[in-house]
Amino acid sequence: MRPNFISTFSMATDQAGKLGMGKNHKMVCVYGNYQVVHFNKLPMVVTVIATNTANTGLLMDMDKEISALVSQLTHVVDI
């Protein structure tokens, strides 16, 4: 079953964009036992789920590696 927080990312990023601070590139959500980091790589969104003790800064620093991977995937996957 797909968690609801994954499907609501687009709505949350649209609302965050209305704050007038520019386009939202990353979003971090922290729950009781885990944290979720979303990377906005349109037309794809990459979601990383980790324990609540994981280093959030290191997760967010994965952005460059994820960007390289997503750019390769968008050429292969027809979205």
PDB file of N, CA and C in Angstrom:
ATOM      1  N   MET A   1       0.842  -1.182   0.000  1.00  0.00           N
ATOM      2  CA  MET A   1       0.000   0.000   0.000  1.00  0.00           C
ATOM      3  C   MET A   1       0.888   1.246   0.000  1.00  0.00           C
ATOM      4  N   ARG A   2       0.506   2.216  -0.786  1.00  0.00           N
ATOM      5  CA  ARG A   2       1.294   3.445  -0.935  1.00  0.00           C
ATOM      6  C   ARG A   2       0.941   4.435   0.179  1.00  0.00           C
ATOM      7  N   PRO A   3       1.943   4.909   0.915  1.00  0.00           N
ATOM      8  CA  PRO A   3       1.662   5.884   1.975  1.00  0.00           C
ATOM      9  C   PRO A   3       1.092   7.185   1.408  1.00  0.00           C
ATOM     10  N   ASN A   4       0.210   7.805   2.152  1.00  0.00           N
ATOM     11  CA  ASN A   4      -0.443   9.034   1.696  1.00  0.00           C
ATOM     12  C   ASN A   4       0.522  10.194   1.527  1.00  0.00           C
ATOM     13  N   PHE A   5       1.597  10.247   2.323  1.00  0.00           N
ATOM     14  CA  PHE A   5       2.497  11.397   2.243  1.00  0.00           C
ATOM     15  C   PHE A   5       3.216  11.470   0.903  1.00  0.00           C
ATOM     16  N   ILE A   6       3.365  10.347   0.205  1.00  0.00           N
ATOM     17  CA  ILE A   6       4.019  10.377  -1.102  1.00  0.00           C
ATOM     18  C   ILE A   6       3.114  11.044  -2.128  1.00  0.00           C
ATOM     19  N   SER A   7       1.838  10.728  -2.104  1.00  0.00           N
ATOM     20  CA  SER A   7       0.926  11.280  -3.106  1.00  0.00           C
ATOM     21  C   SER A   7       0.577  12.740  -2.840  1.00  0.00           C
ATOM     22  N   THR A   8       0.773  13.223  -1.640  1.00  0.00           N
ATOM     23  CA  THR A   8       0.441  14.623  -1.343  1.00  0.00           C
ATOM     24  C   THR A   8       1.627  15.566  -1.518  1.00  0.00           C
ATOM     25  N   PHE A   9       2.767  15.054  -1.987  1.00  0.00           N
ATOM     26  CA  PHE A   9       3.945  15.907  -2.149  1.00  0.00           C
ATOM     27  C   PHE A   9       3.684  17.049  -3.107  1.00  0.00           C
ATOM     28  N   SER A  10       3.051  16.764  -4.242  1.00  0.00           N
ATOM     29  CA  SER A  10       2.843  17.828  -5.233  1.00  0.00           C
ATOM     30  C   SER A  10       1.970  18.942  -4.670  1.00  0.00           C
ATOM     31  N   MET A  11       0.955  18.590  -3.896  1.00  0.00           N
ATOM     32  CA  MET A  11       0.098  19.601  -3.290  1.00  0.00           C
ATOM     33  C   MET A  11       0.878  20.414  -2.250  1.00  0.00           C
ATOM     34  N   ALA A  12       1.686  19.750  -1.452  1.00  0.00           N
ATOM     35  CA  ALA A  12       2.458  20.452  -0.421  1.00  0.00           C
ATOM     36  C   ALA A  12       3.496  21.379  -1.038  1.00  0.00           C
ATOM     37  N   THR A  13       4.139  20.945  -2.107  1.00  0.00           N
ATOM     38  CA  THR A  13       5.153  21.796  -2.737  1.00  0.00           C
ATOM     39  C   THR A  13       4.516  22.990  -3.435  1.00  0.00           C
ATOM     40  N   ASP A  14       3.316  22.814  -3.967  1.00  0.00           N
ATOM     41  CA  ASP A  14       2.596  23.955  -4.544  1.00  0.00           C
ATOM     42  C   ASP A  14       2.252  24.980  -3.470  1.00  0.00           C
ATOM     43  N   GLN A  15       1.789  24.511  -2.324  1.00  0.00           N
ATOM     44  CA  GLN A  15       1.444  25.420  -1.233  1.00  0.00           C
ATOM     45  C   GLN A  15       2.691  26.132  -0.704  1.00  0.00           C
ATOM     46  N   ALA A  16       3.800  25.408  -0.591  1.00  0.00           N
ATOM     47  CA  ALA A  16       5.044  26.023  -0.121  1.00  0.00           C
ATOM     48  C   ALA A  16       5.535  27.067  -1.112  1.00  0.00           C
ATOM     49  N   GLY A  17       5.301  26.836  -2.391  1.00  0.00           N
ATOM     50  CA  GLY A  17       5.703  27.796  -3.411  1.00  0.00           C
ATOM     51  C   GLY A  17       4.960  29.110  -3.315  1.00  0.00           C
ATOM     52  N   LYS A  18       3.789  29.089  -2.710  1.00  0.00           N
ATOM     53  CA  LYS A  18       2.987  30.302  -2.553  1.00  0.00           C
ATOM     54  C   LYS A  18       3.536  31.235  -1.471  1.00  0.00           C
ATOM     55  N   LEU A  19       4.550  30.803  -0.755  1.00  0.00           N
ATOM     56  CA  LEU A  19       5.141  31.649   0.284  1.00  0.00           C
ATOM     57  C   LEU A  19       5.999  32.759  -0.308  1.00  0.00           C
ATOM     58  N   GLY A  20       6.225  32.698  -1.613  1.00  0.00           N
ATOM     59  CA  GLY A  20       6.966  33.752  -2.289  1.00  0.00           C
ATOM     60  C   GLY A  20       8.474  33.641  -2.170  1.00  0.00           C
ATOM     61  N   MET A  21       8.970  32.449  -1.858  1.00  0.00           N
ATOM     62  CA  MET A  21      10.413  32.267  -1.722  1.00  0.00           C
ATOM     63  C   MET A  21      11.014  31.503  -2.893  1.00  0.00           C
ATOM     64  N   GLY A  22      10.295  31.380  -3.977  1.00  0.00           N
ATOM     65  CA  GLY A  22      10.812  30.679  -5.147  1.00  0.00           C
ATOM     66  C   GLY A  22      10.360  29.232  -5.193  1.00  0.00           C
ATOM     67  N   LYS A  23      10.886  28.528  -6.191  1.00  0.00           N
ATOM     68  CA  LYS A  23      10.517  27.139  -6.421  1.00  0.00           C
ATOM     69  C   LYS A  23      11.074  26.237  -5.322  1.00  0.00           C
ATOM     70  N   ASN A  24      10.274  25.295  -4.895  1.00  0.00           N
ATOM     71  CA  ASN A  24      10.657  24.341  -3.867  1.00  0.00           C
ATOM     72  C   ASN A  24      11.429  23.189  -4.516  1.00  0.00           C
ATOM     73  N   HIS A  25      12.670  22.949  -4.082  1.00  0.00           N
ATOM     74  CA  HIS A  25      13.497  21.888  -4.657  1.00  0.00           C
ATOM     75  C   HIS A  25      13.565  20.653  -3.768  1.00  0.00           C
ATOM     76  N   LYS A  26      13.459  20.843  -2.456  1.00  0.00           N
ATOM     77  CA  LYS A  26      13.539  19.738  -1.506  1.00  0.00           C
ATOM     78  C   LYS A  26      12.509  19.958  -0.408  1.00  0.00           C
ATOM     79  N   MET A  27      12.062  18.854   0.168  1.00  0.00           N
ATOM     80  CA  MET A  27      11.146  18.946   1.298  1.00  0.00           C
ATOM     81  C   MET A  27      11.506  17.846   2.287  1.00  0.00           C
ATOM     82  N   VAL A  28      11.596  18.205   3.559  1.00  0.00           N
ATOM     83  CA  VAL A  28      11.908  17.244   4.614  1.00  0.00           C
ATOM     84  C   VAL A  28      10.720  17.166   5.555  1.00  0.00           C
ATOM     85  N   CYS A  29      10.270  15.950   5.822  1.00  0.00           N
ATOM     86  CA  CYS A  29       9.188  15.714   6.780  1.00  0.00           C
ATOM     87  C   CYS A  29       9.718  14.746   7.833  1.00  0.00           C
ATOM     88  N   VAL A  30       9.532  15.082   9.093  1.00  0.00           N
ATOM     89  CA  VAL A  30      10.008  14.232  10.179  1.00  0.00           C
ATOM     90  C   VAL A  30       8.800  13.721  10.945  1.00  0.00           C
ATOM     91  N   TYR A  31       8.731  12.407  11.089  1.00  0.00           N
ATOM     92  CA  TYR A  31       7.653  11.749  11.812  1.00  0.00           C
ATOM     93  C   TYR A  31       8.245  11.106  13.057  1.00  0.00           C
ATOM     94  N   GLY A  32       7.465  10.354  13.798  1.00  0.00           N
ATOM     95  CA  GLY A  32       7.928   9.762  15.045  1.00  0.00           C
ATOM     96  C   GLY A  32       9.170   8.905  14.909  1.00  0.00           C
ATOM     97  N   ASN A  33       9.150   7.942  14.006  1.00  0.00           N
ATOM     98  CA  ASN A  33      10.258   6.994  13.895  1.00  0.00           C
ATOM     99  C   ASN A  33      11.046   7.107  12.601  1.00  0.00           C
ATOM    100  N   TYR A  34      10.645   7.983  11.713  1.00  0.00           N
ATOM    101  CA  TYR A  34      11.348   8.092  10.441  1.00  0.00           C
ATOM    102  C   TYR A  34      11.256   9.499   9.883  1.00  0.00           C
ATOM    103  N   GLN A  35      12.059   9.763   8.865  1.00  0.00           N
ATOM    104  CA  GLN A  35      12.023  11.042   8.171  1.00  0.00           C
ATOM    105  C   GLN A  35      11.955  10.776   6.673  1.00  0.00           C
ATOM    106  N   VAL A  36      11.350  11.692   5.972  1.00  0.00           N
ATOM    107  CA  VAL A  36      11.152  11.555   4.537  1.00  0.00           C
ATOM    108  C   VAL A  36      11.730  12.794   3.868  1.00  0.00           C
ATOM    109  N   VAL A  37      12.600  12.582   2.883  1.00  0.00           N
ATOM    110  CA  VAL A  37      13.170  13.686   2.116  1.00  0.00           C
ATOM    111  C   VAL A  37      12.699  13.526   0.676  1.00  0.00           C
ATOM    112  N   HIS A  38      12.029  14.553   0.164  1.00  0.00           N
ATOM    113  CA  HIS A  38      11.563  14.561  -1.222  1.00  0.00           C
ATOM    114  C   HIS A  38      12.472  15.476  -2.030  1.00  0.00           C
ATOM    115  N   PHE A  39      12.880  15.019  -3.202  1.00  0.00           N
ATOM    116  CA  PHE A  39      13.661  15.821  -4.138  1.00  0.00           C
ATOM    117  C   PHE A  39      12.779  16.092  -5.349  1.00  0.00           C
ATOM    118  N   ASN A  40      12.543  17.357  -5.631  1.00  0.00           N
ATOM    119  CA  ASN A  40      11.694  17.759  -6.746  1.00  0.00           C
ATOM    120  C   ASN A  40      12.542  17.807  -8.013  1.00  0.00           C
ATOM    121  N   LYS A  41      12.503  16.750  -8.793  1.00  0.00           N
ATOM    122  CA  LYS A  41      13.275  16.628 -10.032  1.00  0.00           C
ATOM    123  C   LYS A  41      12.306  16.418 -11.193  1.00  0.00           C
ATOM    124  N   LEU A  42      11.407  17.367 -11.369  1.00  0.00           N
ATOM    125  CA  LEU A  42      10.370  17.205 -12.377  1.00  0.00           C
ATOM    126  C   LEU A  42      10.974  16.852 -13.726  1.00  0.00           C
ATOM    127  N   PRO A  43      10.388  15.894 -14.398  1.00  0.00           N
ATOM    128  CA  PRO A  43       9.069  15.308 -14.199  1.00  0.00           C
ATOM    129  C   PRO A  43       9.029  14.178 -13.178  1.00  0.00           C
ATOM    130  N   MET A  44      10.101  13.965 -12.442  1.00  0.00           N
ATOM    131  CA  MET A  44      10.122  12.916 -11.430  1.00  0.00           C
ATOM    132  C   MET A  44      10.306  13.528 -10.045  1.00  0.00           C
ATOM    133  N   VAL A  45       9.785  12.827  -9.049  1.00  0.00           N
ATOM    134  CA  VAL A  45      10.000  13.187  -7.651  1.00  0.00           C
ATOM    135  C   VAL A  45      10.659  11.984  -6.989  1.00  0.00           C
ATOM    136  N   VAL A  46      11.788  12.209  -6.349  1.00  0.00           N
ATOM    137  CA  VAL A  46      12.519  11.138  -5.673  1.00  0.00           C
ATOM    138  C   VAL A  46      12.259  11.265  -4.179  1.00  0.00           C
ATOM    139  N   THR A  47      11.857  10.166  -3.559  1.00  0.00           N
ATOM    140  CA  THR A  47      11.557  10.148  -2.133  1.00  0.00           C
ATOM    141  C   THR A  47      12.526   9.212  -1.427  1.00  0.00           C
ATOM    142  N   VAL A  48      13.189   9.714  -0.397  1.00  0.00           N
ATOM    143  CA  VAL A  48      14.114   8.919   0.412  1.00  0.00           C
ATOM    144  C   VAL A  48      13.520   8.815   1.807  1.00  0.00           C
ATOM    145  N   ILE A  49      13.388   7.597   2.301  1.00  0.00           N
ATOM    146  CA  ILE A  49      12.838   7.360   3.637  1.00  0.00           C
ATOM    147  C   ILE A  49      13.953   6.796   4.508  1.00  0.00           C
ATOM    148  N   ALA A  50      14.151   7.397   5.680  1.00  0.00           N
ATOM    149  CA  ALA A  50      15.228   6.980   6.582  1.00  0.00           C
ATOM    150  C   ALA A  50      14.710   6.974   8.019  1.00  0.00           C
ATOM    151  N   THR A  51      15.497   6.404   8.914  1.00  0.00           N
ATOM    152  CA  THR A  51      15.122   6.417  10.324  1.00  0.00           C
ATOM    153  C   THR A  51      15.225   7.838  10.867  1.00  0.00           C
ATOM    154  N   ASN A  52      14.618   8.057  12.013  1.00  0.00           N
ATOM    155  CA  ASN A  52      14.658   9.400  12.601  1.00  0.00           C
ATOM    156  C   ASN A  52      16.049   9.767  13.121  1.00  0.00           C
ATOM    157  N   THR A  53      16.949   8.799  13.214  1.00  0.00           N
ATOM    158  CA  THR A  53      18.307   9.080  13.677  1.00  0.00           C
ATOM    159  C   THR A  53      19.293   9.303  12.528  1.00  0.00           C
ATOM    160  N   ALA A  54      18.837   9.159  11.291  1.00  0.00           N
ATOM    161  CA  ALA A  54      19.717   9.372  10.134  1.00  0.00           C
ATOM    162  C   ALA A  54      20.110  10.846  10.049  1.00  0.00           C
ATOM    163  N   ASN A  55      21.260  11.115   9.474  1.00  0.00           N
ATOM    164  CA  ASN A  55      21.770  12.473   9.328  1.00  0.00           C
ATOM    165  C   ASN A  55      21.031  13.156   8.178  1.00  0.00           C
ATOM    166  N   THR A  56      20.153  14.085   8.499  1.00  0.00           N
ATOM    167  CA  THR A  56      19.332  14.762   7.496  1.00  0.00           C
ATOM    168  C   THR A  56      20.187  15.551   6.512  1.00  0.00           C
ATOM    169  N   GLY A  57      21.238  16.168   6.990  1.00  0.00           N
ATOM    170  CA  GLY A  57      22.126  16.925   6.106  1.00  0.00           C
ATOM    171  C   GLY A  57      22.764  16.043   5.046  1.00  0.00           C
ATOM    172  N   LEU A  58      23.190  14.841   5.442  1.00  0.00           N
ATOM    173  CA  LEU A  58      23.775  13.916   4.471  1.00  0.00           C
ATOM    174  C   LEU A  58      22.738  13.454   3.459  1.00  0.00           C
ATOM    175  N   LEU A  59      21.515  13.228   3.928  1.00  0.00           N
ATOM    176  CA  LEU A  59      20.446  12.841   3.003  1.00  0.00           C
ATOM    177  C   LEU A  59      20.200  13.939   1.977  1.00  0.00           C
ATOM    178  N   MET A  60      20.182  15.181   2.432  1.00  0.00           N
ATOM    179  CA  MET A  60      19.932  16.294   1.515  1.00  0.00           C
ATOM    180  C   MET A  60      21.110  16.526   0.579  1.00  0.00           C
ATOM    181  N   ASP A  61      22.318  16.171   1.009  1.00  0.00           N
ATOM    182  CA  ASP A  61      23.495  16.310   0.155  1.00  0.00           C
ATOM    183  C   ASP A  61      23.525  15.285  -0.973  1.00  0.00           C
ATOM    184  N   MET A  62      22.631  14.309  -0.941  1.00  0.00           N
ATOM    185  CA  MET A  62      22.539  13.332  -2.022  1.00  0.00           C
ATOM    186  C   MET A  62      21.968  13.954  -3.294  1.00  0.00           C
ATOM    187  N   ASP A  63      21.631  15.215  -3.245  1.00  0.00           N
ATOM    188  CA  ASP A  63      20.975  15.902  -4.355  1.00  0.00           C
ATOM    189  C   ASP A  63      21.750  15.792  -5.666  1.00  0.00           C
ATOM    190  N   LYS A  64      23.059  15.985  -5.640  1.00  0.00           N
ATOM    191  CA  LYS A  64      23.858  15.938  -6.873  1.00  0.00           C
ATOM    192  C   LYS A  64      23.846  14.547  -7.494  1.00  0.00           C
ATOM    193  N   GLU A  65      24.001  13.519  -6.659  1.00  0.00           N
ATOM    194  CA  GLU A  65      23.979  12.152  -7.170  1.00  0.00           C
ATOM    195  C   GLU A  65      22.608  11.796  -7.727  1.00  0.00           C
ATOM    196  N   ILE A  66      21.570  12.239  -7.030  1.00  0.00           N
ATOM    197  CA  ILE A  66      20.211  11.963  -7.490  1.00  0.00           C
ATOM    198  C   ILE A  66      19.933  12.692  -8.797  1.00  0.00           C
ATOM    199  N   SER A  67      20.413  13.921  -8.928  1.00  0.00           N
ATOM    200  CA  SER A  67      20.209  14.679 -10.168  1.00  0.00           C
ATOM    201  C   SER A  67      20.828  13.967 -11.359  1.00  0.00           C
ATOM    202  N   ALA A  68      22.030  13.435 -11.186  1.00  0.00           N
ATOM    203  CA  ALA A  68      22.693  12.717 -12.275  1.00  0.00           C
ATOM    204  C   ALA A  68      21.912  11.467 -12.659  1.00  0.00           C
ATOM    205  N   LEU A  69      21.421  10.751 -11.671  1.00  0.00           N
ATOM    206  CA  LEU A  69      20.654   9.538 -11.929  1.00  0.00           C
ATOM    207  C   LEU A  69      19.331   9.854 -12.614  1.00  0.00           C
ATOM    208  N   VAL A  70      18.638  10.869 -12.128  1.00  0.00           N
ATOM    209  CA  VAL A  70      17.340  11.237 -12.700  1.00  0.00           C
ATOM    210  C   VAL A  70      17.494  11.708 -14.138  1.00  0.00           C
ATOM    211  N   SER A  71      18.552  12.446 -14.442  1.00  0.00           N
ATOM    212  CA  SER A  71      18.742  12.907 -15.818  1.00  0.00           C
ATOM    213  C   SER A  71      18.938  11.725 -16.759  1.00  0.00           C
ATOM    214  N   GLN A  72      19.595  10.666 -16.295  1.00  0.00           N
ATOM    215  CA  GLN A  72      19.737   9.462 -17.111  1.00  0.00           C
ATOM    216  C   GLN A  72      18.409   8.724 -17.241  1.00  0.00           C
ATOM    217  N   LEU A  73      17.653   8.663 -16.151  1.00  0.00           N
ATOM    218  CA  LEU A  73      16.377   7.948 -16.175  1.00  0.00           C
ATOM    219  C   LEU A  73      15.343   8.625 -17.069  1.00  0.00           C
ATOM    220  N   THR A  74      15.328   9.944 -17.092  1.00  0.00           N
ATOM    221  CA  THR A  74      14.324  10.632 -17.902  1.00  0.00           C
ATOM    222  C   THR A  74      14.536  10.382 -19.393  1.00  0.00           C
ATOM    223  N   HIS A  75      15.759  10.051 -19.793  1.00  0.00           N
ATOM    224  CA  HIS A  75      16.005   9.711 -21.195  1.00  0.00           C
ATOM    225  C   HIS A  75      15.499   8.308 -21.523  1.00  0.00           C
ATOM    226  N   VAL A  76      15.438   7.441 -20.525  1.00  0.00           N
ATOM    227  CA  VAL A  76      15.035   6.056 -20.737  1.00  0.00           C
ATOM    228  C   VAL A  76      13.541   5.862 -20.523  1.00  0.00           C
ATOM    229  N   VAL A  77      13.003   6.509 -19.504  1.00  0.00           N
ATOM    230  CA  VAL A  77      11.603   6.338 -19.130  1.00  0.00           C
ATOM    231  C   VAL A  77      10.772   7.402 -19.823  1.00  0.00           C
ATOM    232  N   ASP A  78       9.714   6.985 -20.467  1.00  0.00           N
ATOM    233  CA  ASP A  78       8.815   7.930 -21.125  1.00  0.00           C
ATOM    234  C   ASP A  78       7.765   8.364 -20.124  1.00  0.00           C
ATOM    235  N   ILE A  79       7.858   9.608 -19.670  1.00  0.00           N
ATOM    236  CA  ILE A  79       6.930  10.120 -18.650  1.00  0.00           C
ATOM    237  C   ILE A  79       5.932  11.027 -19.314  1.00  0.00           C
TER     238      ILE A  79
END
